[in-house]
Amino acid sequence: VLFRLVQRAVPEVRDHAALAQAEALLALEQPEQACRYFRTAADSPNRDLAALGRVGKVTCLLRSGDRRGEVAFRLLVKRYPSLPQAPDLRYELGRAREGWKNRWGALVQYRSVDLMYPGSAAAVKARKRMKELALKGFRPRAYSWKERVQRAERLLRTGPLALMRQAVAELLEARGLTAELRARAHLMAASMARK
């Protein structure tokens, strides 16, 4: 009873509690129930809590298979272009698309996670899903040489080291690189040697 009184008197306490409850429900794989609490946090006057609530709301919509999650995702990344949770949300969108029987659309998301955030935990899961879908006949479009160089450059900034070394070694051995892309690959190799 006292906690409820405090929640009414101090909205930020209510919003923190809603966010904690939503995250607990999401961890218990109850995304529909979590959405209600994430909505409360998303309406918080505290900007940080509101942002976390919006991210959580998109996550729970996607995990519950609600098609509104895709639109909510697009609006969220438009509002927050440098969103740290973007790799995870893109992966969740891929999983939701698989649930909607849109395997090609899922592959697009998994491929973008691996290309844009190759060192992230979401990329590890995305690569695994791409391999599993490939076994079912759904193969992603191969990376162009330019995409492979860009991906390696991102790995150089973020790691992990083993994946970065492998990507750069493959580029140095490749025969189809333009002079500019080959120069970028050699620059990455030199940069790795200094690390």
XYZ file of C-alpha atoms in Angstrom:
195
model
C 0.000 0.000 0.000
C 2.797 2.411 0.944
C 4.661 1.621 -2.289
C 1.548 2.452 -4.343
C 1.172 5.768 -2.527
C 4.817 6.621 -3.241
C 4.346 5.623 -6.887
C 1.447 8.067 -7.237
C 3.321 10.847 -5.467
C 6.596 10.415 -7.394
C 5.906 9.385 -11.017
C 9.558 8.553 -11.656
C 9.413 5.812 -9.001
C 6.350 4.407 -10.784
C 8.201 4.516 -14.098
C 11.288 2.773 -12.672
C 9.051 0.100 -11.155
C 7.188 -0.345 -14.459
C 10.458 -0.739 -16.344
C 11.753 -3.313 -13.848
C 8.487 -5.246 -13.989
C 8.461 -5.157 -17.795
C 12.026 -6.449 -18.038
C 11.215 -9.252 -15.580
C 8.169 -10.277 -17.608
C 10.220 -10.205 -20.817
C 12.836 -12.441 -19.167
C 10.000 -14.813 -18.201
C 8.971 -14.881 -21.896
C 5.721 -13.032 -21.299
C 6.079 -10.264 -23.905
C 2.384 -9.381 -24.119
C 2.233 -8.586 -20.403
C 5.595 -6.797 -20.549
C 4.302 -4.401 -23.221
C 1.815 -2.864 -20.792
C 4.572 -1.921 -18.355
C 6.937 -0.759 -21.088
C 4.195 1.620 -22.281
C 4.078 3.167 -18.817
C 7.854 3.667 -18.816
C 7.738 5.046 -22.386
C 5.416 7.837 -21.174
C 7.797 8.861 -18.387
C 8.817 12.520 -18.110
C 12.362 11.227 -17.508
C 13.900 11.079 -21.014
C 16.211 8.143 -20.234
C 13.372 6.049 -18.787
C 11.140 6.975 -21.719
C 13.800 5.872 -24.221
C 14.269 2.539 -22.423
C 10.506 2.107 -22.324
C 10.257 2.718 -26.085
C 13.011 0.192 -26.806
C 11.328 -2.340 -24.534
C 7.958 -1.731 -26.159
C 9.389 -2.514 -29.599
C 11.136 -5.605 -28.220
C 7.990 -6.996 -26.613
C 5.883 -6.286 -29.717
C 8.378 -8.159 -31.900
C 8.754 -11.069 -29.481
C 4.998 -11.458 -29.214
C 4.718 -11.566 -33.014
C 2.681 -8.373 -33.202
C 3.098 -6.939 -36.704
C 2.907 -3.413 -35.309
C 6.387 -4.089 -33.955
C 7.958 -3.588 -37.364
C 6.462 -0.103 -37.749
C 7.376 0.719 -34.146
C 10.950 -0.427 -34.844
C 11.263 1.833 -37.891
C 9.919 4.829 -35.967
C 12.278 4.139 -33.071
C 15.444 3.976 -35.190
C 14.331 7.107 -37.014
C 13.944 8.896 -33.685
C 17.209 7.496 -32.258
C 19.614 6.960 -35.211
C 22.515 5.895 -32.953
C 20.460 3.543 -30.814
C 22.793 1.165 -28.927
C 20.112 -1.553 -28.933
C 19.755 -1.439 -32.754
C 21.588 -4.749 -33.389
C 19.392 -6.588 -30.883
C 16.211 -5.023 -32.248
C 17.176 -5.888 -35.835
C 17.750 -9.468 -34.721
C 14.356 -9.485 -32.967
C 12.762 -8.171 -36.175
C 14.364 -11.046 -38.065
C 12.955 -13.550 -35.572
C 9.517 -11.937 -35.821
C 9.647 -12.128 -39.616
C 10.493 -15.812 -39.368
C 7.398 -16.225 -37.196
C 5.394 -14.469 -39.920
C 6.810 -16.983 -42.461
C 8.811 -14.214 -44.166
C 12.153 -16.027 -44.203
C 13.646 -13.861 -46.947
C 12.763 -10.751 -44.962
C 14.334 -12.338 -41.881
C 17.520 -12.995 -43.836
C 17.704 -9.330 -44.811
C 17.660 -8.376 -41.124
C 20.185 -11.026 -40.074
C 22.504 -10.021 -42.907
C 22.268 -6.346 -41.913
C 23.115 -7.194 -38.290
C 26.192 -9.158 -39.370
C 27.265 -6.474 -41.837
C 26.672 -3.388 -39.670
C 27.452 -4.788 -36.196
C 29.677 -7.830 -36.880
C 31.278 -7.884 -33.429
C 28.017 -7.790 -31.484
C 26.313 -10.643 -29.652
C 23.312 -10.092 -31.949
C 25.569 -10.749 -34.966
C 26.651 -14.092 -33.502
C 22.979 -15.103 -33.215
C 22.206 -13.683 -36.668
C 25.000 -15.711 -38.305
C 23.672 -18.842 -36.605
C 20.137 -18.161 -37.904
C 21.499 -17.521 -41.414
C 23.263 -20.906 -41.362
C 20.089 -22.632 -40.162
C 17.976 -20.954 -42.840
C 20.575 -21.820 -45.496
C 20.073 -25.496 -44.637
C 16.398 -24.979 -45.523
C 17.261 -23.406 -48.879
C 17.171 -19.725 -47.870
C 20.611 -18.324 -48.622
C 21.434 -14.663 -48.059
C 22.932 -12.589 -50.847
C 26.725 -12.786 -50.709
C 28.602 -9.724 -49.519
C 30.148 -7.583 -52.222
C 33.871 -6.852 -51.935
C 33.064 -3.345 -50.737
C 30.716 -4.718 -48.051
C 33.371 -7.201 -46.939
C 35.926 -4.403 -46.550
C 33.441 -2.232 -44.645
C 32.568 -5.160 -42.373
C 36.267 -5.795 -41.673
C 36.767 -2.101 -40.880
C 33.926 -2.276 -38.361
C 35.524 -5.363 -36.813
C 38.807 -3.454 -36.566
C 37.013 -0.848 -34.433
C 34.904 -3.204 -32.310
C 36.470 -6.693 -32.400
C 36.472 -9.532 -31.635
C 40.105 -10.004 -32.547
C 39.833 -13.510 -34.041
C 36.969 -12.546 -36.346
C 38.788 -9.364 -37.365
C 41.994 -11.258 -38.225
C 40.041 -13.791 -40.273
C 38.173 -11.089 -42.220
C 41.356 -9.153 -43.012
C 43.279 -12.317 -43.975
C 40.508 -13.298 -46.408
C 40.632 -9.839 -47.981
C 44.420 -9.955 -48.391
C 44.130 -13.308 -50.190
C 41.208 -12.225 -52.385
C 41.739 -11.755 -56.108
C 38.709 -9.613 -56.953
C 39.533 -6.484 -54.955
C 39.929 -3.133 -56.655
C 43.137 -1.180 -55.973
C 41.316 1.058 -53.474
C 39.793 -1.869 -51.556
C 43.124 -3.728 -51.545
C 44.810 -0.598 -50.129
C 42.167 -0.413 -47.375
C 42.766 -4.110 -46.576
C 46.532 -3.516 -46.304
C 45.899 -0.491 -44.106
C 43.788 -2.674 -41.787
C 46.533 -5.322 -41.708
C 49.085 -2.650 -40.748
C 46.770 -1.312 -38.084
C 46.292 -4.839 -36.674
C 50.055 -5.350 -36.563
C 50.396 -2.304 -34.293
C 47.788 -3.650 -31.840
